[in-house]
Short mmCIF file of C-alpha atoms in Angstrom, two decimals:
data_model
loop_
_atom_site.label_atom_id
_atom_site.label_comp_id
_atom_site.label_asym_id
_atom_site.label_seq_id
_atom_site.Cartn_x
_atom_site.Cartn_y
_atom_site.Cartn_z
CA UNK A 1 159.84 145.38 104.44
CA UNK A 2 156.20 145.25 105.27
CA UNK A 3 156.03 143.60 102.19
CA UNK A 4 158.19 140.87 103.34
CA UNK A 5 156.77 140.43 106.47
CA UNK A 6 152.71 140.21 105.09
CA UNK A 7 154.21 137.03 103.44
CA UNK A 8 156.16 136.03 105.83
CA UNK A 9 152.91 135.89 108.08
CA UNK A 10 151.28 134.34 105.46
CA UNK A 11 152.66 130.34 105.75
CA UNK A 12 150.69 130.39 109.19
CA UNK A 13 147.46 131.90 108.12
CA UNK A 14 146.99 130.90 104.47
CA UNK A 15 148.25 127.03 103.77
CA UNK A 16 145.49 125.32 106.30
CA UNK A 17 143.14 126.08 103.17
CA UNK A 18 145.68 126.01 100.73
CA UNK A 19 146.16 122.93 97.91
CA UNK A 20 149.81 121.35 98.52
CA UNK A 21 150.52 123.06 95.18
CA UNK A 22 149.94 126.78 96.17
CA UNK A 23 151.34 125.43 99.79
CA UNK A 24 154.54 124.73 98.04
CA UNK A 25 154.43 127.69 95.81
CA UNK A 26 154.37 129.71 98.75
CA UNK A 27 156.62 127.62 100.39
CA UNK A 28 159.55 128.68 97.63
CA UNK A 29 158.91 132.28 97.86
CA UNK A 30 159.61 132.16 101.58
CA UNK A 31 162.68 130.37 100.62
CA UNK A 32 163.48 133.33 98.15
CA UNK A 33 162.52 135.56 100.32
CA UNK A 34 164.85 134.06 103.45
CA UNK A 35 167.58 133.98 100.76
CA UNK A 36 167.56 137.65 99.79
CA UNK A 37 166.59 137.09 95.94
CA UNK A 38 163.50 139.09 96.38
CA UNK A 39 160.31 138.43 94.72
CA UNK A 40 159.71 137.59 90.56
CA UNK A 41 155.86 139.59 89.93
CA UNK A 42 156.69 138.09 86.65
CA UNK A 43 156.04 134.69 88.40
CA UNK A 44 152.62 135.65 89.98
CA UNK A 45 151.62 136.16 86.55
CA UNK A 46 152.41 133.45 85.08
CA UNK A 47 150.85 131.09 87.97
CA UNK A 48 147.72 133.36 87.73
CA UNK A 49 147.55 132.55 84.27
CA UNK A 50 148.41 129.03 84.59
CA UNK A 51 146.04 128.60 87.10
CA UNK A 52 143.26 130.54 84.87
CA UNK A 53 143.64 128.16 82.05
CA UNK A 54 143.65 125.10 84.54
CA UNK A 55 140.45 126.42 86.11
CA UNK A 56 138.77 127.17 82.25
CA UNK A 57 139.70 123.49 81.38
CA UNK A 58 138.06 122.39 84.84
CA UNK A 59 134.63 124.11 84.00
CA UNK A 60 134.81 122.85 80.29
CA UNK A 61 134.51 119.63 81.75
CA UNK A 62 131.92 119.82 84.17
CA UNK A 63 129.79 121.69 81.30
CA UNK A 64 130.54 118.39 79.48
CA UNK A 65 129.30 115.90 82.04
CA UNK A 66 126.72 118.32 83.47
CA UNK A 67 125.40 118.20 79.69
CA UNK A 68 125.25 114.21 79.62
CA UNK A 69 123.06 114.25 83.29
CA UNK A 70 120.72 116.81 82.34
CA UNK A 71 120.30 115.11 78.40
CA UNK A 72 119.58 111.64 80.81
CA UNK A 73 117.70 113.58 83.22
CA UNK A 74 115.22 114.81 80.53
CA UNK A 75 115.01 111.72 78.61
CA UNK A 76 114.07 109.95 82.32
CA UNK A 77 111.39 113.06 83.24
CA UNK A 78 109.79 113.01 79.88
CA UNK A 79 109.87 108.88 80.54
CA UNK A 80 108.49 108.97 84.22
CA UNK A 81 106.06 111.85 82.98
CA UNK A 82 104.49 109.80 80.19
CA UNK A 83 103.97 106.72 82.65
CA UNK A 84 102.32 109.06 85.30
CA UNK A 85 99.46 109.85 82.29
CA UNK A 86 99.29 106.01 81.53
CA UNK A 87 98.91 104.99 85.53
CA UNK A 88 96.67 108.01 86.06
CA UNK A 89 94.49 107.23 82.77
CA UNK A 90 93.98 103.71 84.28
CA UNK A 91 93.08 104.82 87.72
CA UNK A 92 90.71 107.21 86.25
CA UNK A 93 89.17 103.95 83.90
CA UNK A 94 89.22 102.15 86.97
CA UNK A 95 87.50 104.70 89.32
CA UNK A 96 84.54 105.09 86.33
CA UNK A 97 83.97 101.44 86.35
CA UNK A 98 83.77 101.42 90.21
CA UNK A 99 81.21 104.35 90.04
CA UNK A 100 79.52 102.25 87.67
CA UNK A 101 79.47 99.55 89.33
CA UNK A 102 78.02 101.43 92.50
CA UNK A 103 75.36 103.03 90.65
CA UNK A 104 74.18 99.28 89.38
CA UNK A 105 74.05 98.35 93.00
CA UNK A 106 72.56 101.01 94.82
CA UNK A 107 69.75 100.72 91.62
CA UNK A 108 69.09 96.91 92.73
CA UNK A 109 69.14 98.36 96.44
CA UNK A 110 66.41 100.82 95.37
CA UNK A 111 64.19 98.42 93.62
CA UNK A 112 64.45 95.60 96.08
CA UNK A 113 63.54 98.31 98.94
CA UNK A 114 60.65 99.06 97.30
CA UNK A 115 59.71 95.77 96.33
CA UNK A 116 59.91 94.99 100.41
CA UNK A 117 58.02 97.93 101.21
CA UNK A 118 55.37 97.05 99.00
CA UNK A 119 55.26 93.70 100.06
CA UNK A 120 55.29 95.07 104.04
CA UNK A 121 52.38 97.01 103.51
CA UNK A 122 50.41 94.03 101.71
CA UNK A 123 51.21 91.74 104.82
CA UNK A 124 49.96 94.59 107.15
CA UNK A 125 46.88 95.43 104.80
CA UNK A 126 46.33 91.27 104.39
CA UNK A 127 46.85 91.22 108.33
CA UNK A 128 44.16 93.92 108.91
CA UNK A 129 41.70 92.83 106.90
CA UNK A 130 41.68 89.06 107.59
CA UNK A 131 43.11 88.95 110.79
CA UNK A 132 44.87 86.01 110.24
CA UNK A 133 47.91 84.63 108.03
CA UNK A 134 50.76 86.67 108.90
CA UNK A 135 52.61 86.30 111.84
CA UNK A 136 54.04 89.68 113.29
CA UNK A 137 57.51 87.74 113.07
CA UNK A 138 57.22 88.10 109.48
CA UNK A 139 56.18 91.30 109.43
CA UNK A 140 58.94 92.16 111.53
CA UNK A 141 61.62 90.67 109.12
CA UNK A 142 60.18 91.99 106.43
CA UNK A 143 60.56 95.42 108.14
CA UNK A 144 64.19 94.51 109.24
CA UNK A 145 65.02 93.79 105.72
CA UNK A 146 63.55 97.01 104.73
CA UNK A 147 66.07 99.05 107.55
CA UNK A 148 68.99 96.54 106.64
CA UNK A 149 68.31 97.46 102.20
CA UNK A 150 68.20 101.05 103.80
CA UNK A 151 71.58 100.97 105.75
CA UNK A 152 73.34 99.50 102.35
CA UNK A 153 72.04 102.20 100.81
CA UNK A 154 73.31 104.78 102.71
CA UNK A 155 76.98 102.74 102.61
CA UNK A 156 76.55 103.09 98.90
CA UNK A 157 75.67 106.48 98.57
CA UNK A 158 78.88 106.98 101.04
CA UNK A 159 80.70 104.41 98.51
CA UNK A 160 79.70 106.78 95.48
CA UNK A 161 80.69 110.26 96.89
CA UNK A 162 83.83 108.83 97.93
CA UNK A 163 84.46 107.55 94.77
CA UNK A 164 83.30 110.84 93.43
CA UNK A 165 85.40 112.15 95.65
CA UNK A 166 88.75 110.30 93.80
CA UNK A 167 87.69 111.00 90.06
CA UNK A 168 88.09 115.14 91.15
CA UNK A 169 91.13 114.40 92.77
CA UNK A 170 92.38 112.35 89.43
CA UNK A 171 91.14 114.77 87.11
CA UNK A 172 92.79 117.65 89.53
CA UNK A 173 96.38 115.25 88.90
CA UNK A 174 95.56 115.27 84.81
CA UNK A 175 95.92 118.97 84.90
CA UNK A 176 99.06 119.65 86.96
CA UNK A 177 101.92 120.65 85.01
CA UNK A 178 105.45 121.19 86.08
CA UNK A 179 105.35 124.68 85.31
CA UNK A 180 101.89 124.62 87.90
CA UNK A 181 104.03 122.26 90.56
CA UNK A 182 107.06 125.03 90.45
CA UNK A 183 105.02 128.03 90.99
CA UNK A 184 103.48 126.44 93.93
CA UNK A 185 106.68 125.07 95.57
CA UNK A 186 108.15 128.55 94.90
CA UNK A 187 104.96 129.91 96.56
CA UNK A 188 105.06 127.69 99.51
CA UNK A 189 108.59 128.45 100.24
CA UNK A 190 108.14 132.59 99.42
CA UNK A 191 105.34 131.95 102.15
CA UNK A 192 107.27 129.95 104.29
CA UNK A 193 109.94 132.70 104.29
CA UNK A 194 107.80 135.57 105.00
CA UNK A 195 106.57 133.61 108.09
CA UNK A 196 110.19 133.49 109.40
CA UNK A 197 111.15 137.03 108.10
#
């Protein structure tokens, strides 16, 4: 009897997550039940096995087509991996030939500031011991071209560091692996999850 009334409490409680098969399953063993013919254990069995077998067959198939995405996902990863070295082999070629190109320039900058400064001081020298030829607006833009070779200067030396600056960060890229990139995403959440625990 208590038996007969767990399942008979059972319709209310257990088909809202039920499949309409087991629903109905359960459904016929009420009937059964209502009817007097009692309960087959037999039965259970066999839908426990049934149900086994159905459930082995399921996962057999999802082992299939999981196989077939990770086979693509590895042929993609090894793919998008290879073209990350090509694009970050070019923007390392690309950053050299920009530090190159810098150095060139800030050289020119160099030698025409000292080519001005030279020439200052001759105008100044010329000016002193003459007293005549030169007018001080000369002098003076000589001297502002002197301060204005100076300020690109400094922009390229700013120019050079930064781009100094990018060939670290490209070489750091180079030597990231994904066995490097997992540790420190597991790191980041293990510390992430301290700071909450």
């Amino acid at each position: 009897d208590a038996f007969r009334s767990s399942v008979a409490a059972a319709p209310a409680a257990g088909t809202a997550g039920a499949t309409p098969a087991q629903a109905a399953r359960l459904g016929r063993a009420m009937d059964k039940l209502d009817q007097g013919l009692g309960w087959a254990p037999e039965e259970d069995a066999d839908y426990s096995v049934r149900l086994v077998g159905h459930i082995q067959r399921d996962a057999a198939k999802l082992w299939r087509s999981c196989e077939v995405v990770m086979d693509y996902v590895m042929q993609a990863c090894a793919a998008a991996g290879e073209q990350t070295r090509v694009c970050i082999a070019k923007a390392a070629a690309d950053k050299v030939e920009v530090r190159r190109s810098l150095d060139e320039q800030i050289k020119k900058v160099e030698y025409a500031m000292s080519a001005a400064a030279v020439s200052l001081s001759r105008m100044t020298r010329w000016q002193d011991s003459f007293g005549k030829g030169f007018t001080p607006d000369k002098i003076e833009r000589a001297a502002s071209l002197v301060a204005e070779l100076k300020r690109s200067r400094r922009k390229l030396q700013e120019l050079i560091q930064r781009s100094l600056h990018a060939l670290q960060a490209i070489d750091a890229c180079k030597r990231v692996t994904p066995a490097a990139a997992a540790a420190h995403a597991a790191a980041t959440a293990a510390a992430g999850m301290a700071a909450q625990g």
